[in-house]
C-alpha positions as MATLAB code, in Angstrom:
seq = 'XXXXXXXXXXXXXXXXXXXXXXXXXXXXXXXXXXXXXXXXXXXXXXXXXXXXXXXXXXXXXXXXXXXXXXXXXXXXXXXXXXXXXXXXXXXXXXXXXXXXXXXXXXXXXXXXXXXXXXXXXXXXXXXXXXXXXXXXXXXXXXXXXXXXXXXXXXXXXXXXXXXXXXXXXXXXXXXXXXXXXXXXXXXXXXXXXXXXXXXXXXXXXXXXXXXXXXXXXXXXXXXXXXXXXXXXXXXXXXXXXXXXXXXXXXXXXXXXXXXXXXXXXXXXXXXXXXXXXXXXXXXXXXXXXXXXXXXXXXXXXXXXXX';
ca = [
       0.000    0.000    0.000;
       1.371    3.339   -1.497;
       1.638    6.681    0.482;
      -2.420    8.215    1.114;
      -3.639   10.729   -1.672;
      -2.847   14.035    0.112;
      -4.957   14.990    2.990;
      -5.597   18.444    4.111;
      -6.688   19.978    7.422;
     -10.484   19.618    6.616;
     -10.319   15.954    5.276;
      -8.405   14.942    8.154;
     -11.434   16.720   10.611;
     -13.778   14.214    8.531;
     -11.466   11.334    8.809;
     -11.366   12.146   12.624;
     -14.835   12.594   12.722;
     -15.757    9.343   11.465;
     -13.499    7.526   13.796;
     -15.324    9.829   16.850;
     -18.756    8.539   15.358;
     -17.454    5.110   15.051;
     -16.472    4.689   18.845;
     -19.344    6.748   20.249;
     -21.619    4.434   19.059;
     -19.737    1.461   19.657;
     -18.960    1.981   23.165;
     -22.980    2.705   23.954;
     -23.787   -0.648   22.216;
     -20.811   -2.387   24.459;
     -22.403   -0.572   27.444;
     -25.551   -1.882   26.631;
     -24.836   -5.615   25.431;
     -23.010   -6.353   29.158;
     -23.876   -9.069   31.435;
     -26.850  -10.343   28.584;
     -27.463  -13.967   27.870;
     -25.483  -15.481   24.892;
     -24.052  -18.382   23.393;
     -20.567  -19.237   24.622;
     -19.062  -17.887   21.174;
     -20.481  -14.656   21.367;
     -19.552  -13.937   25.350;
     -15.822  -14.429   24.157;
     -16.490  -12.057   20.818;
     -18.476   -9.386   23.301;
     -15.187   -9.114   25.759;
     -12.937   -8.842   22.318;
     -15.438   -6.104   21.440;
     -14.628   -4.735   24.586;
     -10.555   -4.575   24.066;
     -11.517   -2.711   20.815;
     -13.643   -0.494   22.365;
     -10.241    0.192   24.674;
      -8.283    0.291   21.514;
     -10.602    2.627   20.079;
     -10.274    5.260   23.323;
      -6.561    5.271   23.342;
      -6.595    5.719   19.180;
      -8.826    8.988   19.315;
      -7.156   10.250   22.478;
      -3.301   10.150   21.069;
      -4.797   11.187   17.511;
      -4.647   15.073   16.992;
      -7.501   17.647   17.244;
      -9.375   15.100   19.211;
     -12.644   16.511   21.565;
     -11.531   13.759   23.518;
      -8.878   14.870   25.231;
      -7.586   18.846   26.352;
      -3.743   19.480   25.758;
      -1.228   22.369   24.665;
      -0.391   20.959   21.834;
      -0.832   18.094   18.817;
       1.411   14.495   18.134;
       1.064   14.834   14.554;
       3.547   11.605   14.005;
       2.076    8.125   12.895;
       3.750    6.382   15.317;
       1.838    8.233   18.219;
      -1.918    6.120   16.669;
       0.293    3.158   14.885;
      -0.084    0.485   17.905;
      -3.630    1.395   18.338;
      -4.510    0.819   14.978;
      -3.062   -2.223   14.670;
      -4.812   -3.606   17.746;
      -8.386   -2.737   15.930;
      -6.813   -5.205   12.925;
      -6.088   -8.223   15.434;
      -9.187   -7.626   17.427;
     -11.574   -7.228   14.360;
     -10.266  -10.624   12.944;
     -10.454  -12.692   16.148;
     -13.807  -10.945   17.191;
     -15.320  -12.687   13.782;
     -13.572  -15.667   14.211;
     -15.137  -15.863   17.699;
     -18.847  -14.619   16.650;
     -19.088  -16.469   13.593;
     -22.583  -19.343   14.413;
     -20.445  -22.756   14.793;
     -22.162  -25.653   13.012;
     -22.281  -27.658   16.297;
     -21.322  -28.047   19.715;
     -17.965  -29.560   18.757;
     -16.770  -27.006   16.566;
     -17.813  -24.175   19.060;
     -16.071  -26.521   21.897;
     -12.881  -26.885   19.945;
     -12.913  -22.773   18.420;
     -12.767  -22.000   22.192;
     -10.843  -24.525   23.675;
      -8.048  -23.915   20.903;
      -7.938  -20.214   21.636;
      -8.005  -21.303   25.808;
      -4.714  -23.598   25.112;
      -3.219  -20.827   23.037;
      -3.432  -18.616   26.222;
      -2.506  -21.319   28.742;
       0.664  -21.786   26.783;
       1.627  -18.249   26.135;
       1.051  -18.159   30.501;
       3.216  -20.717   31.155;
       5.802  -18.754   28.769;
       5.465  -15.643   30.475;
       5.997  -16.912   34.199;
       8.467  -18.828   33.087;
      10.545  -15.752   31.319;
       9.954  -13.910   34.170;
      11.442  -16.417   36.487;
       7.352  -17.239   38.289;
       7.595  -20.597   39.288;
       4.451  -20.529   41.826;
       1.644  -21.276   39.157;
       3.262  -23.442   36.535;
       2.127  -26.496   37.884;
      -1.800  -25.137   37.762;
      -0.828  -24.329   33.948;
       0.719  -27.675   33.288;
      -2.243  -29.114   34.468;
      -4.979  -26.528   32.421;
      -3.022  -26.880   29.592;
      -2.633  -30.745   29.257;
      -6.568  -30.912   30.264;
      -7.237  -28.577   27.468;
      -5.240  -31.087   25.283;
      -7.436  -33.670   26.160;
     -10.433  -32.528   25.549;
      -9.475  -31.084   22.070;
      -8.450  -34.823   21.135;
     -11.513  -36.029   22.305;
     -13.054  -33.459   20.334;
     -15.158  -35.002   17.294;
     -14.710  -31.833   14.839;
     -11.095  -30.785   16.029;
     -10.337  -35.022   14.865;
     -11.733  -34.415   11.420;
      -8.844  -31.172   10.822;
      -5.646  -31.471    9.082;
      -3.045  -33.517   11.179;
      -0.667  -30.253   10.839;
      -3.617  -28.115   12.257;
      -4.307  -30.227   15.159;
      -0.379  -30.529   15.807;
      -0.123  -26.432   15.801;
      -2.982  -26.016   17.786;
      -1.994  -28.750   20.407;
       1.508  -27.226   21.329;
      -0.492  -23.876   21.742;
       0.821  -22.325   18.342;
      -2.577  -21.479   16.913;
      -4.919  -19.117   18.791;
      -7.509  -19.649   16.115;
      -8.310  -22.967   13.729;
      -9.068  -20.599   10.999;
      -5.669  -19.010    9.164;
      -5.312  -15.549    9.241;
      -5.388  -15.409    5.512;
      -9.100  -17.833    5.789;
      -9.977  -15.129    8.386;
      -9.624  -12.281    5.848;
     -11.067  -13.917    3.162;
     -14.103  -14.791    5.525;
     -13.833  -10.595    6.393;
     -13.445   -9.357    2.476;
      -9.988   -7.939    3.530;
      -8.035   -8.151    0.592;
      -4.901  -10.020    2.038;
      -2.228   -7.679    0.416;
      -3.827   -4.474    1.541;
      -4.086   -5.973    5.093;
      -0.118   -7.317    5.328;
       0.630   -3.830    3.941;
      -1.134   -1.721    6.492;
      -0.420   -4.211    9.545;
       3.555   -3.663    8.114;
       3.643   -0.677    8.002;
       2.188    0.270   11.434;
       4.145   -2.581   13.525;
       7.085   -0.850   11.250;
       6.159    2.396   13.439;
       5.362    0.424   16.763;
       8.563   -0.990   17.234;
      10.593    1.504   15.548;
      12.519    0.074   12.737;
      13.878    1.972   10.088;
      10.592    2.866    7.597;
       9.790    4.598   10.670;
      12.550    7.227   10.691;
      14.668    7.097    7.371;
      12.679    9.933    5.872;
      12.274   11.797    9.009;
      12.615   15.634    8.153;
      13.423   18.782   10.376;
      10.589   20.258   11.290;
       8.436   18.054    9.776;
       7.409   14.012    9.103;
       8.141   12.305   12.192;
       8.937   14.845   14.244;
       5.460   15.310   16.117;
       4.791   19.104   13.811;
       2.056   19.094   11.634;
       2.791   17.601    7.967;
       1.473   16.281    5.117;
       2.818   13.034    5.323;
       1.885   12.049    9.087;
      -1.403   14.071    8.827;
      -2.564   11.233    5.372;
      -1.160    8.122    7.410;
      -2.882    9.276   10.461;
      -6.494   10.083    8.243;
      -5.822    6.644    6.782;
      -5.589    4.663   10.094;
      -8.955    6.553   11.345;
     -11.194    6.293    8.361;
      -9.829    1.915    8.577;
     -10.570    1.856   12.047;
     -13.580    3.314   11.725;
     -14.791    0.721    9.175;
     -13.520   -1.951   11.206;
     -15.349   -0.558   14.585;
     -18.446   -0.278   12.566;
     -18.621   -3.445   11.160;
     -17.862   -5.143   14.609;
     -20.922   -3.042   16.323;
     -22.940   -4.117   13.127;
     -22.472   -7.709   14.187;
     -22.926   -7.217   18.064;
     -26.318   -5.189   17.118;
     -26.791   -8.322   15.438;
     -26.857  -10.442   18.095;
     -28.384   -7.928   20.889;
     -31.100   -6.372   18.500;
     -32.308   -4.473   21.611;
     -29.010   -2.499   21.612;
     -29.728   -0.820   18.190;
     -31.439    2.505   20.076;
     -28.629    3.270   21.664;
     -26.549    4.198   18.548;
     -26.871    7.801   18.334;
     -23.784    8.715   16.717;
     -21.347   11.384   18.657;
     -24.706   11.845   20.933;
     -24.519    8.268   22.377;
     -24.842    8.269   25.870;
     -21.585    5.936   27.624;
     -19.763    6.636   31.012;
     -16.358    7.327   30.998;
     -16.033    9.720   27.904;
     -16.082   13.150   27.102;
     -18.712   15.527   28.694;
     -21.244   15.613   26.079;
     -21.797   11.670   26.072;
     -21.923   11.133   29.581;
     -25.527    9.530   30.460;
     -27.383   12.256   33.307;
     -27.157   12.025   36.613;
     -29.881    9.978   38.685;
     -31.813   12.205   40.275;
     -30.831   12.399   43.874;
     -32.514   10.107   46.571;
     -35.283   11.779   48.306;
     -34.327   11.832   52.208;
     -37.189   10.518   53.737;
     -38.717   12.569   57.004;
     -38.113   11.331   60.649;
     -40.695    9.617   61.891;
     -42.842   11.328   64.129;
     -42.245   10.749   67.658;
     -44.401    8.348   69.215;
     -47.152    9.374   71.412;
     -46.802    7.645   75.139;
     -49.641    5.318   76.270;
     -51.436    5.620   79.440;
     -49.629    2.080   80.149;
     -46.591    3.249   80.028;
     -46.954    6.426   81.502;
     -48.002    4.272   84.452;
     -45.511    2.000   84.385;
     -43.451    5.087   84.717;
     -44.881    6.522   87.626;
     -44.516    2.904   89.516;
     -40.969    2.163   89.146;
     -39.566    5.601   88.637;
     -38.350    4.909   84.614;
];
């Protein structure tokens, strides 16, 4: 993918703009989807929806001339959005991996079980780079349970031998390759490995990201052409991608659809305008009124003095 057509202040405000529409709206339908009913798959695909949600934040909040955030001055340098957009990529591919209908229990049972060992195994990794030693035992055991089950697993039996081999040693977060996944999407696979290169390029700062730096100019955080069209690109994308993903989670929580008001949807935390109003405040309710004494008592009281 070539350097963006040339983007001027007022395109980028509608690229930005889109993007602020985008996660509004998402967000609200998040908000409104949690703690409903749903089939296993789409639990999993609600909390990815979730992350992107969180992507979606930090994107508009390091992008420049956001409403979202206050601040003396603008990061106008792709690498400043570059890790956020490439989280909506990864997120928007698993969440339709995870939200796709399985054709039976056994393929839904092995979709999340393969995805469980993949994080069991990248656990045991982590504690063990780290020099943890207290858990790994607990993850031996998960993981080699998770095994199990996936061989016992009709569907995950009838896949390739080298599939089930990659997705036993934990390789494999999803059955489906990434390049099935985008076909599945309509992401044209050369488009995608050129955007997702080109932003990791920026994330872990390798040398596309600063060979044509310029004084006072790309790269450098001031306002420039270059920046200001990668930037516009990676908002109107993630905006398509954060639309698409609250199209399918409307999808499945039909009762969600009336809270997507565009920058006007209603979602706490955000910016001012969007926050839902405040309850009205509780009533204090009036002491009670004293109780009048009865002549019983009043006798009582006269007989032993209290």
């Amino acid at each position: 993918m070539g350097k963006p057509a040339a983007v001027d202040r007022s395109t980028y405000e509608q690229a930005i703009a889109e993007f602020d529409l985008a996660i509004c709206e998402a967000i609200a339908v998040s908000q409104a989807s949690s703690w409903r009913q749903a089939t296993m798959n789409v639990g999993y695909a609600s909390y990815v929806f979730t992350r992107m949600c969180g992507a979606g934040v930090s994107f508009i909040r390091a992008a420049p001339k956001s409403r979202w955030v206050r601040a003396d001055f603008d990061d106008w340098q792709l690498g400043a959005v570059a890790g956020h957009a490439r989280s909506l990529l990864d997120g928007f591919l698993l969440f339709n991996y995870l939200i796709e209908p399985a054709k039976s229990e056994a393929e839904m049972g092995a979709r999340i079980n393969v995805m469980h060992l993949n994080d069991c195994t990248r656990r045991i990794e982590l504690h063990t780079n780290q020099g943890l030693t207290q858990h790994l035992e607990g993850f031996g055991k998960q993981r080699e349970e998770l095994r199990q089950r996936l061989e016992q697993n009709e569907y995950f039996k009838s896949l390739p031998a080298g599939v089930q081999k990659n997705c036993l040693n934990g390789r494999f977060l999803m059955i489906d390759t990434r390049d099935e996944m985008l076909a599945k999407v309509g992401f044209q696979k050369g488009q995608f490995d050129a955007l997702y290169d080109l932003w990791s390029q920026h994330v872990h700062v390798l040398p596309l990201s600063f060979y044509r730096m310029e004084p006072n100019g790309r790269g450098t955080g001031v306002e420039n052409e270059a920046d200001r069209g990668y930037i516009a690109q990676a908002l109107r994308i993630g905006a398509a991608l954060l639309t698409q993903a609250t199209d399918k989670m409307v999808e499945q929580f039909p009762e969600t659809a009336s809270v997507r008001k565009g920058t006007k949807s209603k979602f706490r935390p955000g910016p001012s305008e969007n926050l839902p109003p405040k309850p009205a405040p509780v009533q204090k309710s009036s002491p009670p009124a004293p109780v009048k004494e009865s002549l019983l008592a009043a006798a009582m009281k006269k007989i032993y003095g209290r």
